[in-house]
Coordinates of C-alpha atoms in Angstrom, one line a residue:
M18 CA 27.8 -30.2 44.8
T19 CA 29.1 -30.6 41.1
N20 CA 30.4 -27.7 39.1
R21 CA 26.9 -27.4 37.1
K22 CA 25.0 -27.1 40.3
M23 CA 27.3 -24.4 41.8
F24 CA 27.0 -22.7 38.5
F25 CA 23.6 -22.4 38.6
T26 CA 23.4 -21.4 42.5
M27 CA 25.7 -18.5 42.0
L28 CA 23.6 -17.8 38.6
W29 CA 20.4 -17.6 40.8
G30 CA 21.5 -15.9 43.6
A31 CA 23.1 -13.0 41.2
V32 CA 19.8 -12.8 39.4
F33 CA 17.2 -12.6 42.4
R34 CA 19.9 -10.8 45.2
R35 CA 20.1 -8.1 43.2
R36 CA 16.6 -7.6 41.9
S37 CA 16.5 -4.1 41.6
R38 CA 19.5 -4.4 39.3
A39 CA 17.8 -7.2 37.2
M40 CA 14.5 -5.2 36.9
M41 CA 16.8 -2.2 35.3
A42 CA 18.6 -4.4 33.1
V43 CA 14.6 -6.5 31.9
I44 CA 13.4 -3.4 31.5
A45 CA 15.6 -1.9 29.4
S46 CA 15.2 -4.9 27.1
L47 CA 11.5 -4.7 27.3
V48 CA 11.5 -1.8 26.2
G49 CA 13.9 -2.6 23.2
A50 CA 12.0 -5.6 22.1
A51 CA 8.4 -3.8 22.3
T52 CA 9.5 -1.0 20.1
L53 CA 11.2 -2.9 17.6
F54 CA 8.3 -5.8 17.3
C55 CA 5.9 -2.6 16.9
L56 CA 7.8 -1.4 14.5
A57 CA 8.6 -4.4 12.2
S58 CA 4.8 -5.6 12.7
V59 CA 3.5 -2.4 11.5
C60 CA 6.4 -2.2 8.7
V61 CA 5.4 -5.8 7.2
A62 CA 1.9 -5.0 7.5
V63 CA 1.3 -1.2 6.8
P64 CA 2.6 -1.5 3.0
Q65 CA -0.2 -4.2 2.4
Q66 CA -3.2 -2.7 4.0
M67 CA -2.2 0.7 2.8
N68 CA -2.0 -0.7 -0.7
E69 CA -5.6 -2.2 0.1
E70 CA -6.8 1.0 1.1
M71 CA -5.2 2.6 -1.6
R72 CA -6.9 1.2 -4.3
A73 CA -10.3 2.6 -3.3
Y74 CA -8.6 6.0 -4.9
G75 CA -9.0 4.3 -8.1
A76 CA -6.9 2.3 -10.7
N77 CA -3.3 1.8 -11.2
L78 CA -3.2 0.3 -14.0
I79 CA -4.9 1.2 -17.3
V80 CA -5.0 -1.3 -20.5
T81 CA -6.1 0.6 -24.1
P82 CA -5.9 -1.2 -27.6
A83 CA -2.6 -1.5 -29.3
S84 CA -3.1 -2.2 -32.9
A85 CA -4.8 0.4 -35.3
T86 CA -7.6 -2.2 -36.0
G87 CA -8.2 -2.5 -32.0
K88 CA -8.6 1.0 -31.6
S89 CA -11.2 1.6 -33.9
Q90 CA -13.0 -1.7 -32.7
G91 CA -12.2 -1.0 -29.0
I92 CA -11.3 -3.9 -26.4
D93 CA -14.0 -6.5 -26.9
T94 CA -15.5 -8.4 -23.7
A95 CA -13.6 -11.7 -24.3
T96 CA -10.5 -9.8 -24.6
V97 CA -11.4 -7.9 -21.3
R98 CA -12.2 -11.2 -19.8
N99 CA -8.6 -12.7 -21.1
V100 CA -6.7 -9.6 -19.6
T101 CA -8.7 -9.8 -16.4
A102 CA -7.5 -13.3 -16.0
L103 CA -4.0 -12.8 -16.6
I104 CA -3.7 -9.9 -14.3
G105 CA -6.2 -11.8 -11.7
A106 CA -3.5 -14.7 -11.6
G107 CA -2.3 -14.6 -7.6
H108 CA -3.9 -10.5 -7.2
S109 CA -7.2 -9.8 -6.2
V110 CA -8.3 -7.2 -8.6
K111 CA -11.0 -4.9 -9.5
S112 CA -11.8 -3.6 -13.4
A113 CA -14.2 -1.1 -15.2
A114 CA -14.5 -0.2 -18.8
Y115 CA -14.8 3.0 -20.6
R116 CA -15.9 3.7 -24.1
Y117 CA -15.7 7.1 -24.7
E118 CA -17.7 9.2 -27.5
S119 CA -17.9 13.0 -28.5
V120 CA -21.1 14.5 -28.1
R121 CA -23.2 17.9 -28.0
I122 CA -25.3 19.8 -25.5
N123 CA -26.9 23.1 -26.6
S124 CA -24.0 22.9 -29.6
A125 CA -21.3 22.6 -27.2
P126 CA -19.0 19.3 -27.2
Y127 CA -18.6 17.2 -24.4
T128 CA -17.1 14.0 -23.6
I129 CA -19.4 10.7 -22.7
A130 CA -18.6 7.9 -21.1
G131 CA -20.1 4.8 -21.6
V132 CA -19.7 2.6 -18.6
D133 CA -21.0 -0.8 -16.6
V134 CA -22.1 1.3 -13.1
K135 CA -21.6 -1.3 -10.7
A136 CA -18.2 -1.9 -11.9
V137 CA -16.7 1.9 -11.9
R138 CA -19.0 2.6 -8.8
A139 CA -16.8 -0.6 -7.4
L140 CA -13.4 0.7 -8.6
N141 CA -13.8 4.4 -7.5
R142 CA -15.4 4.5 -3.8
H143 CA -13.7 7.9 -3.5
W144 CA -16.0 9.9 -5.9
N145 CA -18.3 11.9 -4.2
V146 CA -21.7 11.5 -5.9
T147 CA -24.7 14.1 -5.4
G148 CA -27.8 11.9 -6.1
D149 CA -27.6 9.0 -8.0
W150 CA -25.3 7.1 -10.3
P151 CA -26.1 6.8 -14.1
G152 CA -29.1 4.2 -15.0
S153 CA -31.4 3.5 -18.5
G154 CA -32.1 7.1 -19.7
N155 CA -30.1 9.3 -16.8
V156 CA -27.1 10.3 -16.7
M157 CA -24.3 11.6 -14.2
V158 CA -22.8 14.6 -15.2
G159 CA -19.3 15.7 -13.9
R160 CA -19.4 19.3 -11.5
D161 CA -17.5 21.5 -13.9
V162 CA -19.9 20.0 -16.8
A163 CA -23.0 20.7 -14.2
D164 CA -21.8 24.2 -13.6
A165 CA -21.0 24.9 -17.3
L166 CA -24.9 23.8 -18.2
G167 CA -26.1 25.2 -15.4
V168 CA -28.3 22.2 -14.1
K169 CA -28.8 20.5 -11.2
V170 CA -30.3 16.6 -10.1
G171 CA -33.6 16.5 -11.8
S172 CA -32.9 18.7 -14.7
R173 CA -33.1 17.2 -18.2
V174 CA -30.2 17.9 -21.2
T175 CA -30.9 17.0 -24.7
I176 CA -27.8 15.2 -26.0
G177 CA -27.1 15.0 -29.8
Y178 CA -23.9 12.7 -31.1
R179 CA -22.2 13.9 -34.5
A180 CA -19.5 11.4 -35.7
A181 CA -17.4 14.3 -37.2
D182 CA -16.9 15.7 -33.4
A183 CA -15.6 11.9 -32.5
S184 CA -12.0 13.4 -32.2
A185 CA -13.0 15.5 -29.3
S186 CA -13.2 12.4 -27.2
A187 CA -9.2 11.4 -27.3
S188 CA -7.7 14.2 -25.3
S189 CA -10.8 14.1 -23.0
S190 CA -10.6 10.5 -22.6
A191 CA -6.7 10.4 -22.2
S192 CA -6.5 12.9 -19.4
A193 CA -9.3 11.6 -17.6
K194 CA -8.1 8.2 -17.2
S195 CA -4.2 9.0 -16.7
D196 CA -1.4 10.8 -15.3
S197 CA 1.3 9.7 -16.9
D198 CA 2.7 11.1 -20.7
E199 CA 3.0 7.7 -21.6
S200 CA -0.6 6.6 -20.6
T201 CA -1.6 10.1 -22.1
E202 CA -0.3 9.0 -25.2
T203 CA -1.7 5.5 -25.5
A204 CA -5.1 6.6 -24.8
E205 CA -5.5 9.7 -27.2
S206 CA -4.2 7.1 -30.0
S207 CA -6.7 5.1 -29.1
A208 CA -9.5 7.7 -29.2
Q209 CA -8.1 8.8 -32.2
G210 CA -8.6 5.3 -33.9
T211 CA -12.0 5.2 -32.8
Q212 CA -12.6 8.8 -34.7
S213 CA -12.0 7.5 -37.6
T214 CA -14.2 4.3 -37.5
Q215 CA -17.0 6.5 -36.4
T216 CA -16.4 9.2 -39.3
T217 CA -16.5 6.2 -41.7
Q218 CA -19.4 5.0 -40.4
G219 CA -21.4 8.3 -40.3
E220 CA -20.5 8.5 -44.3
Q221 CA -22.1 5.3 -44.5
T222 CA -25.0 6.1 -42.9
T223 CA -28.1 7.3 -44.8
Q224 CA -30.4 7.8 -41.4
A225 CA -27.6 9.5 -39.7
T226 CA -30.1 12.5 -38.6
E227 CA -32.5 10.4 -37.3
N228 CA -33.4 9.6 -33.4
G229 CA -30.7 12.6 -32.8
R230 CA -27.8 10.0 -33.2
V231 CA -25.9 12.0 -36.1
S232 CA -26.2 15.9 -36.4
S233 CA -24.4 17.2 -39.6
D234 CA -25.0 20.8 -38.6
I235 CA -22.6 22.2 -35.5
M236 CA -25.7 24.3 -34.7
D237 CA -28.2 21.5 -34.9
N238 CA -29.7 20.6 -31.1
N239 CA -31.7 17.5 -31.9
G240 CA -31.1 14.4 -29.6
I241 CA -31.9 12.2 -27.4
E242 CA -33.1 13.8 -23.8
F243 CA -31.5 12.8 -20.5
R244 CA -32.5 13.4 -17.0
I245 CA -29.7 14.0 -14.6
A246 CA -29.4 11.1 -11.8
G247 CA -26.4 13.0 -10.2
I248 CA -23.8 15.1 -10.2
V249 CA -19.8 13.3 -9.6
D250 CA -17.4 16.0 -7.6
T251 CA -13.8 14.4 -7.6
G252 CA -11.6 17.3 -8.3
G253 CA -9.8 15.8 -10.8
N254 CA -10.7 15.2 -14.9
E255 CA -13.7 13.2 -14.0
D256 CA -15.4 16.7 -13.1
S257 CA -15.8 17.3 -17.1
I258 CA -17.5 14.0 -17.9
I259 CA -20.8 12.8 -18.6
Y260 CA -21.5 9.1 -17.3
A261 CA -23.9 7.3 -18.9
T262 CA -24.8 3.5 -18.7
T263 CA -23.1 1.3 -22.1
A264 CA -26.6 0.6 -23.2
D265 CA -27.5 4.3 -23.5
V266 CA -24.3 5.4 -25.5
S267 CA -24.5 2.4 -27.8
K268 CA -28.1 4.0 -28.5
L269 CA -27.3 7.5 -28.9
A270 CA -24.4 6.6 -31.0
G271 CA -26.3 4.1 -33.3
H272 CA -23.6 1.1 -33.1
E273 CA -21.8 -1.1 -30.4
R274 CA -18.2 -1.4 -29.9
G275 CA -15.5 -2.3 -27.5
A276 CA -14.3 -0.1 -24.6
D277 CA -11.4 2.6 -25.4
V278 CA -10.1 1.8 -21.5
V279 CA -10.1 -0.2 -18.6
E280 CA -9.1 0.2 -15.7
Y281 CA -7.6 -2.2 -13.3
S282 CA -7.3 -1.9 -9.6
V283 CA -4.4 -4.6 -8.4
N284 CA -3.7 -5.7 -4.9
A285 CA 0.4 -5.3 -6.1
M286 CA 2.7 -2.7 -6.2
G287 CA 6.2 -1.5 -7.4
D288 CA 8.1 -4.6 -9.2
E289 CA 5.0 -6.9 -8.8
L290 CA 2.9 -4.2 -10.5
N291 CA 5.5 -3.8 -13.3
A292 CA 6.2 -7.5 -13.8
I293 CA 2.1 -7.7 -14.5
V294 CA 2.4 -4.6 -17.1
N295 CA 5.3 -6.9 -18.9
R296 CA 3.5 -9.9 -18.9
I297 CA 0.5 -8.6 -20.7
N298 CA 2.6 -6.2 -23.4
K299 CA 4.5 -9.7 -24.2
N300 CA 1.6 -11.6 -24.7
T301 CA 0.2 -10.7 -28.6
N302 CA -2.6 -12.9 -28.1
T303 CA -4.5 -10.1 -26.4
A304 CA -3.5 -7.3 -28.8
V305 CA -3.7 -4.7 -26.0
K306 CA -1.2 -2.6 -24.3
A307 CA -0.9 -2.0 -20.4
Q308 CA 1.0 0.9 -18.3
T309 CA 1.1 1.7 -14.8
V310 CA -1.3 5.0 -13.7
T311 CA 2.1 6.9 -12.6
K312 CA 0.3 9.1 -10.0
I313 CA -1.0 6.2 -7.9
T314 CA 2.0 4.0 -8.1
S315 CA 4.7 6.6 -7.2
S316 CA 2.2 7.8 -4.3
D317 CA 2.4 4.2 -2.7
T318 CA 6.1 3.5 -3.4
R319 CA 7.0 7.1 -2.0
I320 CA 5.0 6.4 1.2
I321 CA 6.2 3.1 1.8
A322 CA 10.0 4.0 1.2
M323 CA 8.9 6.7 4.1
L324 CA 7.8 4.6 6.2
Q325 CA 10.9 2.0 6.0
T326 CA 13.3 4.8 6.2
L327 CA 11.4 5.9 9.4
F328 CA 11.3 2.2 10.9
W329 CA 15.1 1.8 10.3
I330 CA 16.2 5.1 11.8
V331 CA 13.9 4.7 14.8
S332 CA 15.3 0.8 15.1
L333 CA 18.8 2.1 14.7
V334 CA 17.9 4.6 17.9
V335 CA 16.5 2.0 19.9
L336 CA 19.0 -0.6 19.2
V337 CA 21.5 2.0 20.7
L338 CA 19.7 3.1 23.7
T339 CA 19.1 -0.9 24.6
L340 CA 22.8 -1.7 23.8
V341 CA 23.4 1.6 26.4
G342 CA 20.6 0.7 29.2
V343 CA 21.9 -2.9 29.5
G344 CA 25.4 -2.2 29.0
T345 CA 25.1 0.5 32.0
T346 CA 23.2 -2.0 34.2
I347 CA 25.6 -4.8 33.6
S348 CA 28.5 -2.2 34.5
S349 CA 26.7 -1.3 37.6
I350 CA 26.7 -4.8 38.9
V351 CA 30.1 -5.4 37.8
S352 CA 31.3 -2.6 40.2
Q353 CA 28.9 -4.1 42.7
R354 CA 30.3 -7.2 42.8
R355 CA 33.8 -6.4 42.4
N356 CA 35.0 -7.8 45.7
E357 CA 33.1 -11.2 44.7
I358 CA 34.9 -11.9 41.6
G359 CA 38.3 -10.9 43.4
L360 CA 37.7 -13.5 46.0
R361 CA 36.5 -16.2 43.4
K362 CA 39.4 -15.7 41.5
A363 CA 41.8 -15.9 44.3
L364 CA 40.0 -19.3 45.4
G365 CA 40.9 -20.6 41.5
A366 CA 38.3 -19.4 39.6
D367 CA 39.0 -18.8 36.3
S368 CA 38.5 -15.6 33.9
R369 CA 36.5 -17.4 31.3
A370 CA 34.1 -19.3 34.1
I371 CA 33.4 -15.7 35.4
G372 CA 32.7 -14.2 31.8
V373 CA 30.3 -17.3 30.9
E374 CA 28.4 -16.4 34.3
F375 CA 28.2 -12.7 33.6
Y376 CA 27.1 -13.4 30.1
V377 CA 24.5 -16.2 30.7
E378 CA 23.1 -13.9 33.5
S379 CA 22.7 -10.8 30.5
G380 CA 21.1 -13.3 28.1
I381 CA 18.6 -14.0 31.0
Y382 CA 17.7 -10.5 31.2
G383 CA 17.3 -10.4 27.6
L384 CA 15.3 -13.3 27.5
I385 CA 12.9 -12.1 30.2
G386 CA 12.8 -8.5 28.5
G387 CA 12.6 -10.2 24.9
L388 CA 9.3 -12.2 25.8
L389 CA 7.5 -9.2 27.6
G390 CA 8.5 -6.7 25.0
T391 CA 7.5 -9.1 22.4
A392 CA 4.2 -9.5 23.9
I393 CA 3.6 -5.7 24.8
G394 CA 5.1 -4.6 21.2
Y395 CA 2.2 -7.4 19.8
V396 CA -0.5 -5.3 21.5
L397 CA 0.5 -2.1 20.6
A398 CA 0.9 -3.1 16.8
R399 CA -2.6 -4.5 16.9
V400 CA -4.1 -1.6 18.8
L401 CA -2.0 0.8 16.0
C402 CA -3.4 -1.0 12.8
A403 CA -7.4 -1.4 14.2
T404 CA -7.2 2.1 14.9
V405 CA -5.3 3.6 11.5
F406 CA -6.7 1.0 9.2
G407 CA -9.7 -0.3 11.0
R408 CA -8.3 -4.4 10.6
A409 CA -6.4 -6.6 13.1
I410 CA -3.2 -8.2 12.3
G411 CA -2.1 -11.7 13.3
F412 CA 1.0 -12.8 15.5
D413 CA 3.9 -13.5 13.3
W414 CA 6.0 -16.3 15.1
L415 CA 8.9 -15.9 13.1
L416 CA 8.8 -12.3 13.8
G417 CA 8.3 -12.6 17.3
A418 CA 11.5 -15.5 17.6
G419 CA 13.5 -13.0 15.7
S420 CA 12.7 -10.3 18.5
L421 CA 13.5 -13.0 21.0
L422 CA 16.7 -13.6 19.6
L423 CA 17.6 -10.0 19.1
S424 CA 16.8 -8.8 22.7
V425 CA 19.1 -12.1 24.1
A426 CA 22.0 -11.0 21.3
I427 CA 21.8 -7.5 22.5
A428 CA 21.7 -8.1 26.2
V429 CA 25.2 -10.1 25.7
I430 CA 26.4 -7.9 23.4
A431 CA 25.8 -5.1 25.4
S432 CA 27.8 -7.1 28.4
I433 CA 30.6 -7.4 26.9
P434 CA 33.2 -4.6 28.0
P435 CA 32.3 -4.8 31.6
V436 CA 32.3 -8.5 31.7
R437 CA 36.1 -7.9 30.3
R438 CA 36.8 -5.5 32.9
A439 CA 35.6 -7.8 35.7
T440 CA 37.7 -10.7 34.5
R441 CA 40.8 -8.3 34.1
I442 CA 40.2 -7.7 38.1
D443 CA 43.4 -8.2 40.1
P444 CA 42.6 -10.5 42.9
A445 CA 45.4 -9.1 45.2
I446 CA 44.7 -5.8 44.8
V447 CA 41.1 -6.3 46.0
L448 CA 41.9 -8.4 48.9
R449 CA 44.5 -5.4 49.9
E450 CA 41.5 -3.0 49.9
E451 CA 39.6 -5.3 52.0

């Protein structure tokens, strides 16, 4: 019998003659591999899936006019298309444009937003709307506005536009569409630019008091009558705004212009999102300024950082427990085979050959446990993602190979201390005990 054949015969006998010990080592490796692969799969898949879920809660990037001329005229449709194409390069993106005007209802000032209903509805799926969204001749009011006016779905209100009131839309549009100081400052300055243009147009328009578009008297309640189609309740600044179609706002104001703010929901976060912002701001052809919505982006980053920290903590604990489990099992096997090892050394086997046999045996336990654990870990990760996010994840072959190699490496490393003890056994002492 050759030395190689004898080696595999001894290895086969060591594994299958002590099935209970081998099973314990395999189970220790299996639990470690299953836990680590499940955590790693979730840690890789969750940030992307969570980012997609968070996009349902509004924009994470806003764009406003950068120049004084842009602020007075708003962002035109062509610019919006160019910016959207720039942001959408390599990313999925949703956008919605908002034109803000200051109006009066029963002599009280309010802010009305002209929107593309389909775009706003797709971007803000978390909005709780009672009734219908705006349509031609129909508006949707925020909960605070509805309570202040004492109206409900189906009520009718007369909305009047006064050019001199345009400045009131500055703070409203800024606070409603941004949660950071920087965003507020930009949106506010944009609306102030709009104010100056509208005031000039109001002064130059001789028929300003016709059709309820402009009123020069603060107590003038003339205007255009709209039906309240729905009431939006978000618990945020949207509750203090009136929403109408862009066409209705243009008709009310008596002129058309671009958007004051364009919101984007981009499938990106962290440094990737900041890179998009920098790319837009460095592009002088767009004449717009981009910035992230701090509340949304910081929430994404904070949650993902917490998940990654939890992953590393649990992974470290699992690694230690796997090392202890496999190491304890190999120590037990070495102790059980102490007499056999002494006899083999007395017959001329060197310490290196004995050590290699134990290392290979440990590696086999790690390989079997890694294969089974990776399969179980994938099933757990798939069930977890389907339960929490309602989506399935595919098998990551690179991650699977890493899990398998790590299981084998942990099993071999855990066996080093007991194997070193085994190679130091004195055959004379063992045989004397016999």
